[in-house]
GROMACS .gro file of C-alpha atoms in nm:
model
  302
    1MET     CA    1  -0.006  -0.002  -0.008
    2GLN     CA    2   0.104   0.348  -0.087
    3LEU     CA    3   0.001   0.666   0.075
    4ALA     CA    4   0.134   1.008   0.119
    5GLY     CA    5   0.491   0.898  -0.025
    6GLN     CA    6   0.496   0.616   0.224
    7SER     CA    7   0.451   0.253   0.142
    8THR     CA    8   0.415  -0.078   0.321
    9ALA     CA    9   0.389  -0.448   0.187
   10ALA     CA   10   0.243  -0.569   0.517
   11GLN     CA   11  -0.080  -0.371   0.571
   12THR     CA   12  -0.375  -0.576   0.684
   13PHE     CA   13  -0.696  -0.508   0.471
   14ALA     CA   14  -1.054  -0.606   0.534
   15LEU     CA   15  -1.284  -0.663   0.257
   16ALA     CA   16  -1.628  -0.513   0.281
   17THR     CA   17  -1.903  -0.713   0.118
   18ALA     CA   18  -2.170  -0.451   0.183
   19VAL     CA   19  -2.138  -0.074   0.243
   20THR     CA   20  -2.388   0.196   0.279
   21ARG     CA   21  -2.533   0.387  -0.039
   22GLY     CA   22  -2.366   0.703   0.077
   23LEU     CA   23  -2.011   0.548   0.035
   24LEU     CA   24  -2.107   0.401  -0.298
   25ASN     CA   25  -2.214   0.744  -0.446
   26GLN     CA   26  -1.887   0.900  -0.369
   27ALA     CA   27  -1.530   0.868  -0.506
   28ILE     CA   28  -1.395   0.672  -0.217
   29ASP     CA   29  -1.180   0.370  -0.253
   30GLY     CA   30  -1.155   0.284   0.119
   31ILE     CA   31  -1.128   0.380   0.482
   32ALA     CA   32  -0.806   0.365   0.670
   33GLY     CA   33  -0.855   0.342   1.035
   34LEU     CA   34  -0.602   0.535   1.258
   35GLY     CA   35  -0.670   0.415   1.605
   36PHE     CA   36  -0.459   0.191   1.804
   37LYS     CA   37  -0.384  -0.178   1.746
   38ALA     CA   38  -0.592  -0.279   2.054
   39LEU     CA   39  -0.905  -0.154   1.891
   40SER     CA   40  -0.853  -0.377   1.576
   41THR     CA   41  -1.056  -0.707   1.608
   42ALA     CA   42  -0.778  -0.864   1.395
   43LYS     CA   43  -0.501  -0.702   1.596
   44ALA     CA   44  -0.355  -0.551   1.287
   45THR     CA   45  -0.087  -0.286   1.319
   46PRO     CA   46  -0.236   0.042   1.210
   47LEU     CA   47  -0.118   0.218   0.903
   48TRP     CA   48   0.060   0.503   1.063
   49GLN     CA   49   0.288   0.261   1.245
   50ASN     CA   50   0.333   0.025   0.948
   51VAL     CA   51   0.471   0.253   0.685
   52GLY     CA   52   0.831   0.257   0.800
   53LEU     CA   53   0.848   0.592   0.995
   54SER     CA   54   1.095   0.640   1.254
   55GLN     CA   55   0.957   0.625   1.608
   56ALA     CA   56   0.994   0.983   1.646
   57ASP     CA   57   0.773   1.051   1.330
   58GLU     CA   58   0.496   0.817   1.445
   59MET     CA   59   0.229   1.089   1.416
   60PHE     CA   60  -0.014   1.233   1.185
   61SER     CA   61  -0.215   1.564   1.178
   62PHE     CA   62  -0.529   1.700   1.028
   63PHE     CA   63  -0.673   2.027   0.892
   64LEU     CA   64  -1.030   1.985   0.801
   65GLN     CA   65  -1.193   2.229   0.554
   66ARG     CA   66  -1.517   2.391   0.670
   67GLU     CA   67  -1.807   2.337   0.441
   68ILE     CA   68  -1.864   2.630   0.205
   69ASP     CA   69  -2.199   2.798   0.210
   70SER     CA   70  -2.413   2.618  -0.047
   71GLY     CA   71  -2.780   2.517  -0.086
   72ASN     CA   72  -2.662   2.179  -0.229
   73PRO     CA   73  -2.498   1.953   0.025
   74GLU     CA   74  -2.389   1.723  -0.264
   75ASN     CA   75  -2.126   1.953  -0.386
   76THR     CA   76  -1.784   1.806  -0.395
   77GLN     CA   77  -1.528   2.016  -0.210
   78TYR     CA   78  -1.166   2.029  -0.099
   79GLY     CA   79  -1.156   1.845   0.226
   80GLY     CA   80  -0.853   1.967   0.396
   81VAL     CA   81  -0.492   1.822   0.469
   82PHE     CA   82  -0.398   1.496   0.609
   83THR     CA   83  -0.012   1.498   0.703
   84LEU     CA   84   0.158   1.159   0.785
   85GLY     CA   85   0.470   1.155   0.990
   86GLY     CA   86   0.453   1.520   1.100
   87THR     CA   87   0.279   1.849   1.080
   88ASN     CA   88   0.241   2.126   0.834
   89SER     CA   89   0.346   2.446   1.005
   90SER     CA   90   0.171   2.670   0.735
   91LEU     CA   91  -0.165   2.539   0.860
   92TYR     CA   92  -0.147   2.657   1.222
   93GLN     CA   93  -0.019   2.925   1.467
   94GLY     CA   94   0.083   2.965   1.835
   95ASP     CA   95   0.164   2.683   2.065
   96MET     CA   96   0.043   2.334   2.039
   97ASN     CA   97  -0.169   2.241   2.342
   98TRP     CA   98  -0.116   1.865   2.439
   99SER     CA   99  -0.322   1.625   2.630
  100GLU     CA  100  -0.204   1.270   2.719
  101VAL     CA  101  -0.395   0.987   2.579
  102ILE     CA  102  -0.575   0.791   2.863
  103ASP     CA  103  -0.594   0.458   2.703
  104GLU     CA  104  -0.441   0.321   2.385
  105SER     CA  105  -0.749   0.218   2.191
  106TYR     CA  106  -0.919   0.521   2.076
  107TRP     CA  107  -0.723   0.855   2.077
  108LEU     CA  108  -0.888   0.905   2.416
  109ILE     CA  109  -0.812   1.232   2.626
  110THR     CA  110  -0.954   1.433   2.900
  111LEU     CA  111  -1.233   1.669   2.830
  112GLY     CA  112  -1.184   1.992   3.056
  113GLY     CA  113  -1.532   2.154   3.016
  114ILE     CA  114  -1.793   2.279   2.790
  115THR     CA  115  -1.984   2.626   2.769
  116LEU     CA  116  -2.274   2.716   2.578
  117GLN     CA  117  -2.426   3.064   2.560
  118ASN     CA  118  -2.152   3.183   2.797
  119ASN     CA  119  -2.281   2.931   3.069
  120THR     CA  120  -2.070   2.642   3.203
  121VAL     CA  121  -2.234   2.317   3.144
  122SER     CA  122  -2.153   2.060   3.411
  123ILE     CA  123  -2.007   1.739   3.279
  124GLY     CA  124  -1.936   1.573   3.615
  125ASN     CA  125  -1.697   1.299   3.583
  126THR     CA  126  -1.784   1.222   3.218
  127VAL     CA  127  -1.460   1.320   3.090
  128ASN     CA  128  -1.322   1.066   2.859
  129ALA     CA  129  -1.336   1.196   2.504
  130ALA     CA  130  -1.234   1.005   2.190
  131ILE     CA  131  -1.100   1.251   1.934
  132ASP     CA  132  -1.221   1.127   1.603
  133THR     CA  133  -1.223   1.280   1.251
  134GLY     CA  134  -1.463   0.993   1.136
  135THR     CA  135  -1.734   1.131   1.337
  136THR     CA  136  -1.928   1.432   1.195
  137LEU     CA  137  -2.087   1.565   1.521
  138ILE     CA  138  -2.021   1.560   1.894
  139GLY     CA  139  -2.175   1.294   2.127
  140GLY     CA  140  -2.195   1.290   2.508
  141PRO     CA  141  -2.387   1.143   2.791
  142SER     CA  142  -2.779   1.209   2.781
  143SER     CA  143  -2.797   1.411   3.113
  144VAL     CA  144  -2.509   1.649   2.993
  145ILE     CA  145  -2.661   1.686   2.645
  146ALA     CA  146  -3.010   1.778   2.799
  147ASP     CA  147  -2.834   2.028   3.018
  148LEU     CA  148  -2.653   2.187   2.734
  149TYR     CA  149  -2.974   2.245   2.526
  150SER     CA  150  -3.150   2.391   2.818
  151GLN     CA  151  -2.932   2.674   2.764
  152ILE     CA  152  -3.101   2.753   2.433
  153PRO     CA  153  -3.461   2.880   2.437
  154GLY     CA  154  -3.676   2.708   2.212
  155SER     CA  155  -3.482   2.378   2.187
  156SER     CA  156  -3.629   2.043   2.215
  157PRO     CA  157  -3.558   1.676   2.167
  158SER     CA  158  -3.603   1.559   1.823
  159THR     CA  159  -3.914   1.358   1.764
  160GLU     CA  160  -3.762   1.177   1.468
  161SER     CA  161  -3.426   1.079   1.599
  162GLU     CA  162  -3.374   0.962   1.957
  163GLY     CA  163  -3.074   1.154   2.118
  164TYR     CA  164  -3.074   1.447   1.898
  165TYR     CA  165  -3.204   1.797   1.971
  166ASN     CA  166  -3.360   2.065   1.758
  167TYR     CA  167  -3.332   2.447   1.819
  168PRO     CA  168  -3.442   2.768   1.633
  169CYS     CA  169  -3.218   2.838   1.324
  170ALA     CA  170  -3.223   3.198   1.406
  171THR     CA  171  -3.033   3.148   1.726
  172ASN     CA  172  -2.676   3.250   1.716
  173VAL     CA  173  -2.519   2.978   1.943
  174SER     CA  174  -2.185   3.046   2.126
  175ALA     CA  175  -2.028   2.728   2.235
  176SER     CA  176  -1.676   2.624   2.349
  177VAL     CA  177  -1.510   2.311   2.459
  178THR     CA  178  -1.197   2.289   2.684
  179PHE     CA  179  -0.891   2.050   2.645
  180GLY     CA  180  -0.595   2.103   2.871
  181ASN     CA  181  -0.559   2.471   2.958
  182GLN     CA  182  -0.722   2.603   2.657
  183ALA     CA  183  -1.090   2.666   2.571
  184TYR     CA  184  -1.170   2.647   2.195
  185VAL     CA  185  -1.461   2.821   2.033
  186LEU     CA  186  -1.684   2.648   1.795
  187SER     CA  187  -1.821   2.826   1.481
  188PRO     CA  188  -2.185   2.896   1.498
  189SER     CA  189  -2.208   2.729   1.150
  190ASP     CA  190  -2.032   2.418   1.293
  191PHE     CA  191  -2.308   2.382   1.578
  192LEU     CA  192  -2.577   2.412   1.308
  193ALA     CA  193  -2.593   2.068   1.162
  194GLY     CA  194  -2.863   2.138   0.906
  195ALA     CA  195  -3.231   2.252   0.887
  196THR     CA  196  -3.494   1.993   0.993
  197ASP     CA  197  -3.792   2.139   0.803
  198ARG     CA  198  -3.862   2.305   0.478
  199THR     CA  199  -3.926   2.657   0.648
  200GLY     CA  200  -3.569   2.673   0.756
  201GLU     CA  201  -3.699   2.761   1.104
  202THR     CA  202  -3.586   2.461   1.311
  203CYS     CA  203  -3.221   2.320   1.296
  204LEU     CA  204  -3.051   2.018   1.421
  205GLY     CA  205  -2.784   2.079   1.688
  206ALA     CA  206  -2.433   1.933   1.647
  207PHE     CA  207  -2.423   1.788   2.011
  208PHE     CA  208  -2.616   1.453   2.049
  209SER     CA  209  -2.652   1.183   2.319
  210VAL     CA  210  -2.455   0.878   2.302
  211GLY     CA  211  -2.666   0.707   2.576
  212SER     CA  212  -2.665   0.650   2.946
  213ASP     CA  213  -2.434   0.836   3.196
  214GLN     CA  214  -2.290   0.514   3.353
  215THR     CA  215  -1.916   0.505   3.412
  216LYS     CA  216  -1.740   0.354   3.098
  217THR     CA  217  -1.413   0.403   2.908
  218LEU     CA  218  -1.574   0.610   2.635
  219GLN     CA  219  -1.805   0.884   2.732
  220TRP     CA  220  -1.775   1.154   2.457
  221ILE     CA  221  -1.704   1.145   2.085
  222VAL     CA  222  -1.557   1.462   1.960
  223GLY     CA  223  -1.583   1.489   1.586
  224ALA     CA  224  -1.548   1.737   1.292
  225ALA     CA  225  -1.797   1.990   1.441
  226PHE     CA  226  -1.512   2.073   1.681
  227LEU     CA  227  -1.205   1.962   1.477
  228LYS     CA  228  -1.274   2.219   1.192
  229SER     CA  229  -1.200   2.487   1.441
  230VAL     CA  230  -0.846   2.365   1.524
  231TYR     CA  231  -0.526   2.210   1.371
  232SER     CA  232  -0.522   1.847   1.528
  233VAL     CA  233  -0.207   1.622   1.587
  234PHE     CA  234  -0.194   1.262   1.695
  235ASP     CA  235   0.139   1.182   1.827
  236TYR     CA  236   0.269   0.830   1.946
  237ASN     CA  237   0.547   1.018   2.113
  238SER     CA  238   0.777   0.725   2.160
  239GLY     CA  239   0.524   0.528   2.358
  240LYS     CA  240   0.355   0.820   2.554
  241PRO     CA  241   0.086   0.909   2.303
  242ARG     CA  242  -0.069   1.252   2.309
  243VAL     CA  243  -0.316   1.466   2.107
  244GLY     CA  244  -0.240   1.825   2.029
  245PHE     CA  245  -0.451   2.117   1.909
  246ALA     CA  246  -0.344   2.461   1.782
  247ALA     CA  247  -0.524   2.752   1.637
  248LEU     CA  248  -0.562   2.749   1.253
  249ALA     CA  249  -0.345   2.979   1.060
  250ASP     CA  250  -0.525   3.316   0.975
  251GLY     CA  251  -0.761   3.301   0.682
  252LEU     CA  252  -0.818   2.912   0.698
  253ASN     CA  253  -1.187   2.838   0.777
  254GLY     CA  254  -1.248   3.217   0.789
  255GLY     CA  255  -1.088   3.228   1.143
  256THR     CA  256  -0.801   3.407   1.333
  257GLU     CA  257  -0.629   3.288   1.657
  258SER     CA  258  -0.828   3.519   1.876
  259SER     CA  259  -1.161   3.373   1.732
  260THR     CA  260  -1.069   3.026   1.813
  261VAL     CA  261  -0.866   3.001   2.130
  262ALA     CA  262  -0.956   3.155   2.451
  263GLN     CA  263  -0.790   3.105   2.798
  264THR     CA  264  -0.994   2.876   3.015
  265GLN     CA  265  -0.967   3.147   3.296
  266THR     CA  266  -1.162   3.381   3.109
  267ALA     CA  267  -1.526   3.377   3.160
  268LYS     CA  268  -1.651   3.539   2.839
  269VAL     CA  269  -1.661   3.303   2.549
  270GLY     CA  270  -1.663   3.454   2.212
  271GLY     CA  271  -1.920   3.362   1.935
  272GLY     CA  272  -1.684   3.212   1.681
  273ASN     CA  273  -1.585   3.393   1.371
  274GLY     CA  274  -1.921   3.496   1.256
  275ALA     CA  275  -1.932   3.242   0.967
  276THR     CA  276  -2.285   3.137   0.855
  277SER     CA  277  -2.419   2.856   0.678
  278SER     CA  278  -2.697   2.817   0.423
  279LEU     CA  279  -3.007   2.635   0.569
  280HIS     CA  280  -3.046   2.335   0.349
  281ARG     CA  281  -3.263   2.025   0.479
  282VAL     CA  282  -3.035   1.731   0.539
  283PRO     CA  283  -3.143   1.361   0.590
  284LEU     CA  284  -3.010   1.259   0.943
  285GLN     CA  285  -2.821   0.981   0.778
  286THR     CA  286  -2.588   1.215   0.589
  287LEU     CA  287  -2.483   1.389   0.908
  288LEU     CA  288  -2.359   1.071   1.094
  289ALA     CA  289  -2.043   0.873   1.064
  290THR     CA  290  -1.940   0.544   1.226
  291LEU     CA  291  -1.684   0.595   1.505
  292THR     CA  292  -1.351   0.465   1.372
  293ALA     CA  293  -1.118   0.621   1.613
  294THR     CA  294  -0.994   0.878   1.357
  295PHE     CA  295  -1.005   0.752   0.975
  296CYS     CA  296  -0.865   0.892   0.653
  297VAL     CA  297  -1.054   0.843   0.312
  298PHE     CA  298  -0.784   0.726   0.064
  299ALA     CA  299  -0.710   0.616  -0.274
  300VAL     CA  300  -0.501   0.305  -0.272
  301TRP     CA  301  -0.249   0.140  -0.484
  302LEU     CA  302  -0.157  -0.236  -0.452
   0.00000   0.00000   0.00000
């Protein structure tokens, strides 16, 4: 297998005999799981550890392009940049904020906190968060998600999809999530997952419930709704794995460092970069992705 200038003759493949229609309709040749070996049912070595990189270079990083304003969600667009074996310094600015990986399965780190509409949302002890580019939205325990949407007047549980919430599209939602010593502001356009009716008055929120609040290893799934606001790095770090976030370079996804990163000691949380999104009705199945502990869509040569 060859990818990004690296190659391996010993990569384990899985053959899919059935896939969803959404994958068949796109120019996708496969999905590369980038989690840890322990997560693989076949105990296969992941691609990023199998392409001959030195131990110091066992890392990968992502810039995820924000969706352009469009009334047609089927438009094909530039998706971003996946860097294997390092980082791309032209895509971020400032210091990298690192969090240690809790468990070598998912890229699992500690979630420090959430604010919504300038109010702190209690997350209690449910702090284990998988950082996953393969997930579109942000999932968490049901009680925390309910508390989160209680900060938005007019929001209510979806009657069509259990665990999801609707809110008035006209509401400018200010949200942030904290990792390490940094709070990161989500763009209002990323909180808006799509209109749920033809009038464009009711929208689906980006935070959804993943189930009960019982103690377990995986409590949160943090996907592209957050990751589009930062540059993310997944570093094995010579056996001490960590995940890093940095502010995007000026101009990427319409943001600046000050519009993305805020110190956690600061009570006031900004409202993102002011980006907006066209209100187009999106079938729920197009908003979801299976948790793959970070994945990359790729073209493959054998």
